[in-house]
Coordinates of C-alpha atoms in Angstrom, one line a residue:
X1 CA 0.0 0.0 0.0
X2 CA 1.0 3.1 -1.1
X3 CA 1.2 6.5 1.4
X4 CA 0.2 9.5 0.5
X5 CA 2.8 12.3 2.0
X6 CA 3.8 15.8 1.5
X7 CA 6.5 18.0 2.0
X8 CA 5.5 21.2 4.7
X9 CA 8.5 22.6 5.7
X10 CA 9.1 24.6 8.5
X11 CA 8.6 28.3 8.8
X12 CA 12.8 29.0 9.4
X13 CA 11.5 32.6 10.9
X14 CA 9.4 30.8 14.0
X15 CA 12.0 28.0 13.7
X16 CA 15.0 30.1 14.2
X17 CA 13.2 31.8 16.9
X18 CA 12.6 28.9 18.8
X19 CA 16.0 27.5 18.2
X20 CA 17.8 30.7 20.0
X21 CA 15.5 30.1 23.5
X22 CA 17.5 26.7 24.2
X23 CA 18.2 28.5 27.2
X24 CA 22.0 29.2 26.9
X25 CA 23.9 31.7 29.3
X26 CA 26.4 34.1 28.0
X27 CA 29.0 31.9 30.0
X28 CA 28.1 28.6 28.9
X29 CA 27.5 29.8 25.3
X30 CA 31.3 30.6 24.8
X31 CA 32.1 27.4 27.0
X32 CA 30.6 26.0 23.9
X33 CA 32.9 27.9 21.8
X34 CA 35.6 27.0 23.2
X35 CA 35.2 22.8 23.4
X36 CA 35.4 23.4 19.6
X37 CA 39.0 25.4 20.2
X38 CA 40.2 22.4 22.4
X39 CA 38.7 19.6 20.1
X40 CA 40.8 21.0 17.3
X41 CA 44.1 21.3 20.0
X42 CA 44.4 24.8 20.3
X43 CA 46.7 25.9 23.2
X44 CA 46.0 30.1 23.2
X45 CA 42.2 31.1 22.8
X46 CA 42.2 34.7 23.1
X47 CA 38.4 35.9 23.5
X48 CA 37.6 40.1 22.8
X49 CA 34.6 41.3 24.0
X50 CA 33.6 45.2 24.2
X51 CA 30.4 47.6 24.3
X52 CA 31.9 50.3 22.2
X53 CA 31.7 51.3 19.6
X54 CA 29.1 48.6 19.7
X55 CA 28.6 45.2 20.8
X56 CA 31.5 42.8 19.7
X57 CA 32.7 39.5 20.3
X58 CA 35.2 37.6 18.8
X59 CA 37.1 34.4 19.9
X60 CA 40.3 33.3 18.4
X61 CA 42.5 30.0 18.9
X62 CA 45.1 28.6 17.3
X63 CA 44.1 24.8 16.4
X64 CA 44.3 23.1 13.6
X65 CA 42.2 24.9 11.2
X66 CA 39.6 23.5 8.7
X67 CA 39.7 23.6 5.1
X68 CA 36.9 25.0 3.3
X69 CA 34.7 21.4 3.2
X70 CA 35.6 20.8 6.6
X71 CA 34.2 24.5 7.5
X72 CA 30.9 24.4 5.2
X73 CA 30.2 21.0 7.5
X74 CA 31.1 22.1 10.9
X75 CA 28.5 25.1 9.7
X76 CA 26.0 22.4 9.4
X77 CA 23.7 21.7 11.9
X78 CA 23.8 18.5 13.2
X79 CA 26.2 18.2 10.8
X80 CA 28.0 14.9 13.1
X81 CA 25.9 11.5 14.1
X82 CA 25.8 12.3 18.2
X83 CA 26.0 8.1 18.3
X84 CA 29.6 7.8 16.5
X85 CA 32.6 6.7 18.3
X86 CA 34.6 10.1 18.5
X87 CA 37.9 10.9 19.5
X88 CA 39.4 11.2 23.0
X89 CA 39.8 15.0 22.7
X90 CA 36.6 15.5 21.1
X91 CA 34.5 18.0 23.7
X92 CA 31.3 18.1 20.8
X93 CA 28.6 15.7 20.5
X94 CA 25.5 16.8 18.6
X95 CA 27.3 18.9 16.4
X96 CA 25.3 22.0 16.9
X97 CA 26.9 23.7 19.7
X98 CA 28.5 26.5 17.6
X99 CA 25.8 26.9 16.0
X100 CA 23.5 27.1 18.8
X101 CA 25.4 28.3 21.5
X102 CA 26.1 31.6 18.8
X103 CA 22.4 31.9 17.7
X104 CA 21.4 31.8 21.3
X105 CA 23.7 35.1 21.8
X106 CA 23.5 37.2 18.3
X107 CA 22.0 37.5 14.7
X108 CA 24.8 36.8 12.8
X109 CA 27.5 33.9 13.2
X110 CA 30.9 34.4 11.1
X111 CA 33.5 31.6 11.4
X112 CA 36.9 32.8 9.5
X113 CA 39.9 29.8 9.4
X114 CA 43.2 28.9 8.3
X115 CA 44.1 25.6 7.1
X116 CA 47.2 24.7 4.9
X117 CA 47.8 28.6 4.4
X118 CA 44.2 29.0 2.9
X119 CA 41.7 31.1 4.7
X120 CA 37.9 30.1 4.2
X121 CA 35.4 31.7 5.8
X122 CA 31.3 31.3 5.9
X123 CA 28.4 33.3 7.9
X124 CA 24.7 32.3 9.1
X125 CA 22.5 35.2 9.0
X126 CA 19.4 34.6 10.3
X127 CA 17.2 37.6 9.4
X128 CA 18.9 36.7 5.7
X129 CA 17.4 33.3 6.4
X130 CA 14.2 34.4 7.4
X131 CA 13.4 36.6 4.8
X132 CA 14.4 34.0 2.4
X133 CA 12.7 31.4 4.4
X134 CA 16.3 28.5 3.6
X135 CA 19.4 27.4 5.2
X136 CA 21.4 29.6 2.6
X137 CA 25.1 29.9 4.1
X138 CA 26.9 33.2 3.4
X139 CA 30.4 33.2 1.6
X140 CA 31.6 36.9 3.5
X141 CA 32.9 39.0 0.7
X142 CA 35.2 41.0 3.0
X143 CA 35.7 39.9 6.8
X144 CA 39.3 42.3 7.4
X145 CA 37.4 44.4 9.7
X146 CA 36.7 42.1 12.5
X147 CA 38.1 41.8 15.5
X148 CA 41.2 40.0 16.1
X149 CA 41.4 39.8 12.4
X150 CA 44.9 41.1 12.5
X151 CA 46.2 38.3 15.1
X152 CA 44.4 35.9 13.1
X153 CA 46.6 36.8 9.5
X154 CA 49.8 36.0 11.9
X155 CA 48.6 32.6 12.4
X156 CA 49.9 29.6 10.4
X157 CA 46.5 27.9 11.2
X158 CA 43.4 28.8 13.7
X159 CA 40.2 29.8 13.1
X160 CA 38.6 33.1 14.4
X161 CA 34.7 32.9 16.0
X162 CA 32.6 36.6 15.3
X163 CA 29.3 37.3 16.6
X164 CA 27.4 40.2 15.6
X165 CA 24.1 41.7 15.7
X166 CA 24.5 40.6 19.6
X167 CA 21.1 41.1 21.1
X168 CA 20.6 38.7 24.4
X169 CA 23.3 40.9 26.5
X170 CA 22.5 43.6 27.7
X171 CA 25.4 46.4 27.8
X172 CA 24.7 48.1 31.4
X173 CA 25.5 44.3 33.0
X174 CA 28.3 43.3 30.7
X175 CA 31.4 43.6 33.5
X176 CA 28.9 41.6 35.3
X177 CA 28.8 39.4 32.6
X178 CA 32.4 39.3 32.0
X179 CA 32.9 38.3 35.6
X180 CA 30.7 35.4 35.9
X181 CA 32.5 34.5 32.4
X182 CA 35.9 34.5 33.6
X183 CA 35.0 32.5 36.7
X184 CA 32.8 30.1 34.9
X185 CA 35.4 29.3 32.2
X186 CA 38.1 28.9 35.5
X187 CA 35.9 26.3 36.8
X188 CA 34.9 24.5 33.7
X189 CA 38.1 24.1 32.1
X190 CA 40.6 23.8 34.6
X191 CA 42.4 20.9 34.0
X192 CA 43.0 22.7 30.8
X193 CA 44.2 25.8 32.1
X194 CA 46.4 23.9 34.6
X195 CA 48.0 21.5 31.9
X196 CA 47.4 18.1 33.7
X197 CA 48.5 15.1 32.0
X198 CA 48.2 13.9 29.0
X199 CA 46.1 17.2 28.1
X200 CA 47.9 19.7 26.4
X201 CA 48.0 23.5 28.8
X202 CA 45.6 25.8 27.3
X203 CA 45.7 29.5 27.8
X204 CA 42.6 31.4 27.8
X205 CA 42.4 34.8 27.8
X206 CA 39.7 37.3 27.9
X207 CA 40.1 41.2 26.5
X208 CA 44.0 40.0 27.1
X209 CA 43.4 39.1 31.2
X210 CA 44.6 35.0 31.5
X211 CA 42.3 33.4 33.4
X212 CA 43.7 31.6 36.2
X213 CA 42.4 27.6 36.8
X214 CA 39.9 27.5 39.3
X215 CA 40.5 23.7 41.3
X216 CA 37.1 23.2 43.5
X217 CA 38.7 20.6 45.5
X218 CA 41.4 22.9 47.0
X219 CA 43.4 19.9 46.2
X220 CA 47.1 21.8 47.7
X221 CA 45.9 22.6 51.0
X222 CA 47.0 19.8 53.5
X223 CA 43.6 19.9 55.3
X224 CA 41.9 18.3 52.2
X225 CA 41.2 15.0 52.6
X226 CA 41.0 12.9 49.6
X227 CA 39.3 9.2 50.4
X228 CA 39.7 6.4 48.5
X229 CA 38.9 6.5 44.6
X230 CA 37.5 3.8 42.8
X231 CA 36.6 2.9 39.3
X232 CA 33.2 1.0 38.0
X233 CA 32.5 -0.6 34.9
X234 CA 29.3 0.8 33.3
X235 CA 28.9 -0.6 29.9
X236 CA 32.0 -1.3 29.1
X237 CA 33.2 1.9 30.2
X238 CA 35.2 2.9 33.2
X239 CA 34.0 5.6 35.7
X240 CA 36.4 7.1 38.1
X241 CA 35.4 8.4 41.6
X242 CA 37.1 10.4 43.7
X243 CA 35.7 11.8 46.5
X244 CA 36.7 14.9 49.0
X245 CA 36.4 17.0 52.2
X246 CA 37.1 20.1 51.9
X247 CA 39.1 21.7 54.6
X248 CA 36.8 23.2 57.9
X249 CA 36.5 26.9 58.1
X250 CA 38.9 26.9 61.2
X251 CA 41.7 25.4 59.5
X252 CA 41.6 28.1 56.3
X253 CA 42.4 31.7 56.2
X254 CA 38.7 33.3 55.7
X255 CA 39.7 34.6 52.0
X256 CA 40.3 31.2 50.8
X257 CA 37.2 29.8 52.7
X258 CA 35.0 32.4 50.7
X259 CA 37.0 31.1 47.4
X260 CA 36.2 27.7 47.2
X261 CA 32.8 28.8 48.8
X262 CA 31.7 30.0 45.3
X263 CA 28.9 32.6 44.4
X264 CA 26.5 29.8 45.3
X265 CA 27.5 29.3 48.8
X266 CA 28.8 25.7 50.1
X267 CA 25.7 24.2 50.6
X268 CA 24.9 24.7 47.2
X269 CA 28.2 24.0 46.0
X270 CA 28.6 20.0 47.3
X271 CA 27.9 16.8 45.6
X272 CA 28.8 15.4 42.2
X273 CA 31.0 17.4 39.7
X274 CA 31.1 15.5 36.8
X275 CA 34.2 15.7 34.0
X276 CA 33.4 14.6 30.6
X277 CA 36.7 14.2 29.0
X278 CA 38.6 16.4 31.9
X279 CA 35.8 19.2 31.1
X280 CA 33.0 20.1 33.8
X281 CA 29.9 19.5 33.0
X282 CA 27.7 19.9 35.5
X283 CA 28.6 20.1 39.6
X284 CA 27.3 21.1 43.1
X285 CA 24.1 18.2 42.4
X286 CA 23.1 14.8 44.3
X287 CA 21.0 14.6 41.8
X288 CA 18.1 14.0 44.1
X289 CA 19.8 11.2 45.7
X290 CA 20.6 12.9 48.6
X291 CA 19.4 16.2 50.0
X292 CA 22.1 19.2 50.6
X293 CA 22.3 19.7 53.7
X294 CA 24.8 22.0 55.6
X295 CA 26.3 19.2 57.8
X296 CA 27.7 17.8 54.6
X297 CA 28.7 21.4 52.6
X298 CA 32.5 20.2 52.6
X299 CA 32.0 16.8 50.3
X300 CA 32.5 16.9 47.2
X301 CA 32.5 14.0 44.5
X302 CA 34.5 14.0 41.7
X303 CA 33.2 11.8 38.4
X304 CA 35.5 11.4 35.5
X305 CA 33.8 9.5 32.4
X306 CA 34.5 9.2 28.5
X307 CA 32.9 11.3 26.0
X308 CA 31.5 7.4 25.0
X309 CA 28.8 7.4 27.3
X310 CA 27.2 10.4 26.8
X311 CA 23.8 8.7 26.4
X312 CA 23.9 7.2 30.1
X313 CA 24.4 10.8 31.5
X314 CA 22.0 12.1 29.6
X315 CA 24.2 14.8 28.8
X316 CA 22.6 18.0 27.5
X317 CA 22.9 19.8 23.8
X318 CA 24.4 22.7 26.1
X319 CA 26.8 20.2 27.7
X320 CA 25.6 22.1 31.5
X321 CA 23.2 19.2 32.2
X322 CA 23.2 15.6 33.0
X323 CA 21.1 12.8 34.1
X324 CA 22.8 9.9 35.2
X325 CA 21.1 6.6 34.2
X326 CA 19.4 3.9 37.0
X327 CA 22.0 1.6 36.4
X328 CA 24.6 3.9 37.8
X329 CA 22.5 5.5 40.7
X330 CA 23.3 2.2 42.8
X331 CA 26.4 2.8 42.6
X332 CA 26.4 6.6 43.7
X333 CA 23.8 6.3 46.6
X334 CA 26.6 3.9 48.1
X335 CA 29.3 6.3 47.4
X336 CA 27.3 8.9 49.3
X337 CA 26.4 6.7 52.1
X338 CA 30.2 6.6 52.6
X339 CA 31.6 9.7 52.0
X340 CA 28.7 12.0 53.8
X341 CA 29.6 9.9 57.1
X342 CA 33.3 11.5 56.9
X343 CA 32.3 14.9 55.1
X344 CA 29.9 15.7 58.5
X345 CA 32.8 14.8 61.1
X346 CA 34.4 18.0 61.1
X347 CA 30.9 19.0 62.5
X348 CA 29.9 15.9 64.5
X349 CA 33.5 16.0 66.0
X350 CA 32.7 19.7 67.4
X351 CA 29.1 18.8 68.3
X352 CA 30.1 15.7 70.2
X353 CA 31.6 18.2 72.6
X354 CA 28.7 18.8 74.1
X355 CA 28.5 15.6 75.0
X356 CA 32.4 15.0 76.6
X357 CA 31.0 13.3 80.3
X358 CA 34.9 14.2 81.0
X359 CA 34.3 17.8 80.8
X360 CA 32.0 19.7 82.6
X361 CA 30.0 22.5 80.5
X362 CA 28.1 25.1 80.5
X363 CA 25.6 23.6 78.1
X364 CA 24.1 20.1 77.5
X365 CA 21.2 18.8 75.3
X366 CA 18.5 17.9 76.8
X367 CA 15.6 15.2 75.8
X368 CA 12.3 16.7 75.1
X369 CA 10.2 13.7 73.7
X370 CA 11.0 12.5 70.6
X371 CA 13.3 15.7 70.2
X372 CA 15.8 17.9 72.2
X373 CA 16.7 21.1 73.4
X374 CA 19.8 23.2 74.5
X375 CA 19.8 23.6 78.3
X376 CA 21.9 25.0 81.0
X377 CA 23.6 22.7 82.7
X378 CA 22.4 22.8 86.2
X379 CA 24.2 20.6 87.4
X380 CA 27.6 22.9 86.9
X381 CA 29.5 23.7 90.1
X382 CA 29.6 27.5 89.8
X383 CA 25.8 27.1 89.3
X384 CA 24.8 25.5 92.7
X385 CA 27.2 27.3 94.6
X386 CA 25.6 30.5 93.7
X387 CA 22.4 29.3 94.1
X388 CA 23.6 28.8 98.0
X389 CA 23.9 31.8 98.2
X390 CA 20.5 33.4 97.6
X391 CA 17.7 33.1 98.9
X392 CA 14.8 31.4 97.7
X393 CA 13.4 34.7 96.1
X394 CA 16.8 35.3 94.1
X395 CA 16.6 31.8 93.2
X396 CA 13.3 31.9 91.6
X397 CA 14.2 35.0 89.6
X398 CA 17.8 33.4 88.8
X399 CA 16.0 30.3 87.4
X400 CA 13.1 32.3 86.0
X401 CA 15.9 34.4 83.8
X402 CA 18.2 31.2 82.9
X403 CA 15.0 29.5 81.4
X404 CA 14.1 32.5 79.3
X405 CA 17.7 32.6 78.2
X406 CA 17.3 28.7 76.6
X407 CA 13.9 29.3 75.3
X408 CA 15.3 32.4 73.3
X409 CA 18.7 30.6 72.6
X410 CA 19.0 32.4 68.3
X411 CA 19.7 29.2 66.8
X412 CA 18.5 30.5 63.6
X413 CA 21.2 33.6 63.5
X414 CA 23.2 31.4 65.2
X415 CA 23.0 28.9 61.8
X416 CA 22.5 31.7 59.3
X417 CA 26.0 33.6 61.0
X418 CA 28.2 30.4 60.7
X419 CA 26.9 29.7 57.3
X420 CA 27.4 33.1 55.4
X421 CA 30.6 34.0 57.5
X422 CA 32.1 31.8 60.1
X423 CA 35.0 33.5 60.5
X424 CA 33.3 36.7 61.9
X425 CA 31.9 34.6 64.6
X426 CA 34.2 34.9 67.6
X427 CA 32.0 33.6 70.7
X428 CA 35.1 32.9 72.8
X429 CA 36.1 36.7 73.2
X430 CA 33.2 37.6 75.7
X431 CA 35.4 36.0 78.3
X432 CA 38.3 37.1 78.6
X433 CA 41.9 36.2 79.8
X434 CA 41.7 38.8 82.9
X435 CA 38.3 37.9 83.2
X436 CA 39.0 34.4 84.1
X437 CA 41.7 35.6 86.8
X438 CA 39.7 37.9 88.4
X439 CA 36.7 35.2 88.4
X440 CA 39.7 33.1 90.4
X441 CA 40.4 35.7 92.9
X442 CA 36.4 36.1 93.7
X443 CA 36.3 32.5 94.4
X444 CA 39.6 32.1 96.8
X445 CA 38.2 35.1 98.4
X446 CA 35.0 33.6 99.3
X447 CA 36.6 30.1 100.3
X448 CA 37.3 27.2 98.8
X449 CA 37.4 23.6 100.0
X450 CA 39.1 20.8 97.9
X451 CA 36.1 19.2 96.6
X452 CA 34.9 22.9 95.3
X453 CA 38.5 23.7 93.6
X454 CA 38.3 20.3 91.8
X455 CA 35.1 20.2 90.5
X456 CA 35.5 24.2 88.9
X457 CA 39.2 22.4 87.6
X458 CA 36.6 20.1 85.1
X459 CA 35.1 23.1 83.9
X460 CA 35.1 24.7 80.8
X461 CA 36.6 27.8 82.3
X462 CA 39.3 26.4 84.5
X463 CA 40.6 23.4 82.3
X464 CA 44.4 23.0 82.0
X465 CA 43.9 26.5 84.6
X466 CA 45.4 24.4 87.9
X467 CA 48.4 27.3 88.3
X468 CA 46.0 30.2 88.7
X469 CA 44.5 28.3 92.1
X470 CA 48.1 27.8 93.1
X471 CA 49.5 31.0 93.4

């Protein structure tokens, strides 16, 4: 039997439209941009971006080049089978992130290279296309004028990336933008920009500023702890794991504590980062298999897989996305189950204090039901002995005060003040030094038997103290 069809092509006008809302940032756009750089083994991408005279940006490396075939394909889109076995170093997949990483930025896409001392270069307008309503590529007449054309001429190979007609960044927040750009691309590309073996080092520079590698694992400080890797077969593939814990706040200047903090904070920053190829692709995610939570803000989880299995990540047209298949999420809820255990002691460790039967304090938690409280401990030998000294009236006021001093305990400011700046906090300077000493003095004055003077030596206070009750 026979079927009836008919061609109705698209309308390229709505098309195109729809094509630049994939949702690209101005970062991530010219992250895409620059996989292509590394795929074809540049070392120096030099990117130029300005608001005057008008709106330019141009992105220059110096890889291999493509002859004028090879250009008119990588112009394509799709113009590569996402499901062919690639090489190691190739960062692409769908072959259409130049194209829509550009279209998702400006109007008009001009790609200028060098290959074999013979410079091609093509264009996609797409007002040119809309009004003509076809995929007609543009053979430039005269490209001299662009940015970074001159570097480009000194070049024995390279290709030079130009956007024009720029229209989805706004001028008034572009050093804004160019911040978040410079830090994304330091994250991102890191083991790029920091030459690890076997990948080539790549410079990248922006309006002639190098950006400096961004490591999120703090890897040279010796508080980091690094716990066992370990490798799983997934398809035939290998996936490397290596977990970390992140040095605690009191072991770090606060300047490097807000730098590996990030914009987004710590909490939002743990989890999985995974590396596709020794690029980022996505990070600070548990992918819904655990829930961030602030005990845990130090772990982080490094995943290093082939650009071969792609399809079990679920790996995004924008490369900033990723789904990890079922089969693998086994494998990762028991990699959290071990690591969050060691990512909260730095916490647990200080909280457990509370709970030292060797040490009397101040504080203790106390059982309410199912849940607990913070209480003062009245139990604490400074406590009782100034309760015997007051009468009953005191006492009730005395009591009356210390019970509206838990109720109101600010555990919320408390939480909110360690989390945005826990260096600030310094609790242990309302008691001071001389304060202490003159506390001593006021207790030898009033008396003090044996019993007394060796109960206030397991104190808090008078720990480790024993020569200021001697002299």
């Amino acid at each position: 039997m026979s079927i009836k069809t008919q061609i109705v092509p698209p309308n390229l006008g709505n098309f195109i439209d729809s094509l630049r809302e994939i949702g690209y940032s101005p970062e991530v756009a010219v992250a895409d941009l620059i996989d292509n750089s590394i795929s074809a083994q540049a070392t120096e991408i030099n990117i130029f971006a300005v608001t005057k005279p008008v709106l330019s940006f141009a992105l220059l490396d110096n890889g291999n080049g493509m002859s004028e075939e090879s250009l008119v394909e990588a112009m394509r889109l799709a113009g590569q089978n996402q499901n062919n076995t690639r090489d190691k170093t190739d960062l692409g997949r769908f072959g259409l992130g130049l194209k829509t990483a550009s279209f998702s930025q400006c109007t008009k896409l001009t790609v200028i290279t060098k290959f074999n001392n013979s410079i091609a270069a093509r264009q996609w307008d797409l007002k040119y296309i809309a009004e003509r309503n076809d995929w007609l590529l543009i053979t430039p007449e005269s490209y001299d004028n662009f940015s970074l054309f001159e570097e480009f001429k000194k070049l024995q190979q390279g290709t030079l990336v130009v956007w024009e007609g720029i229209d989805k960044i706004n001028p008034d927040n572009f050093p804004e933008m160019i911040d978040k750009l410079r830090k994304h691309l330091s994250l991102v590309f890191h083991k790029f920009l920091e030459g690890q073996a076997p990948i080539k080092k790549v410079t990248i520079s922006v309006n002639n500023n190098p950006i400096k590698p961004f490591n999120p694992f703090n890897l040279n400080h010796p508080a980091t702890q690094q716990i066992t890797s370990e490798k799983i077969n997934v398809y035939g593939s290998t996936v490397s794991i290596q977990p970390f814990i992140l040095p605690h706040h009191s072991k770090i200047s606060q300047q490097e504590y807000e730098l590996y903090a990030t914009e987004e904070g710590y909490v939002k920053s743990q989890g999985f980062y995974l590396y596709r190829e020794n690029r980022i692709i996505i990070y600070g995610t548990w992918w819904g298999l655990h829930k961030a939570v602030d005990a845990h803000k130090l772990v982080r989880v490094r995943i290093d897989i082939p650009n071969s299995m792609d399809k079990h990540w679920g790996i995004d047209i924008k490369k900033s996305t990723a789904r990890p298949a079922d089969v693998i999420k086994s494998d990762l809820k028991r990699i959290i189950s071990q690591v969050i255990e060691k990512g909260a002691r730095p916490y647990s460790a200080r909280g457990k204090k509370i709970e030292d039967k060797s040490l009397t304090q101040f504080w203790e938690t106390y059982p309410v039901r199912e849940h607990f409280r913070f209480a003062v401990n009245l139990n604490h030998p400074m406590y009782i002995d100034l309760l015997s000294h007051l009468d009953e009236y005191q006492q009730q006021k005395l009591k009356y005060y210390l019970k509206g001093l838990q109720a109101y305990l600010p555990l919320d400011a408390i939480q909110a003040k360690l989390q945005s700046d826990p260096h600030a906090l310094k609790q242990e300077s309302a008691l001071t030094e001389d304060d202490i000493t003159k506390l001593v003095e006021m207790l030898k004055e009033s008396g003090l038997n044996p019993e007394y003077k060796n109960a206030l030596l397991k104190t808090e206070i008078f720990k480790n103290r024993e020569e200021l009750f001697e002299s």
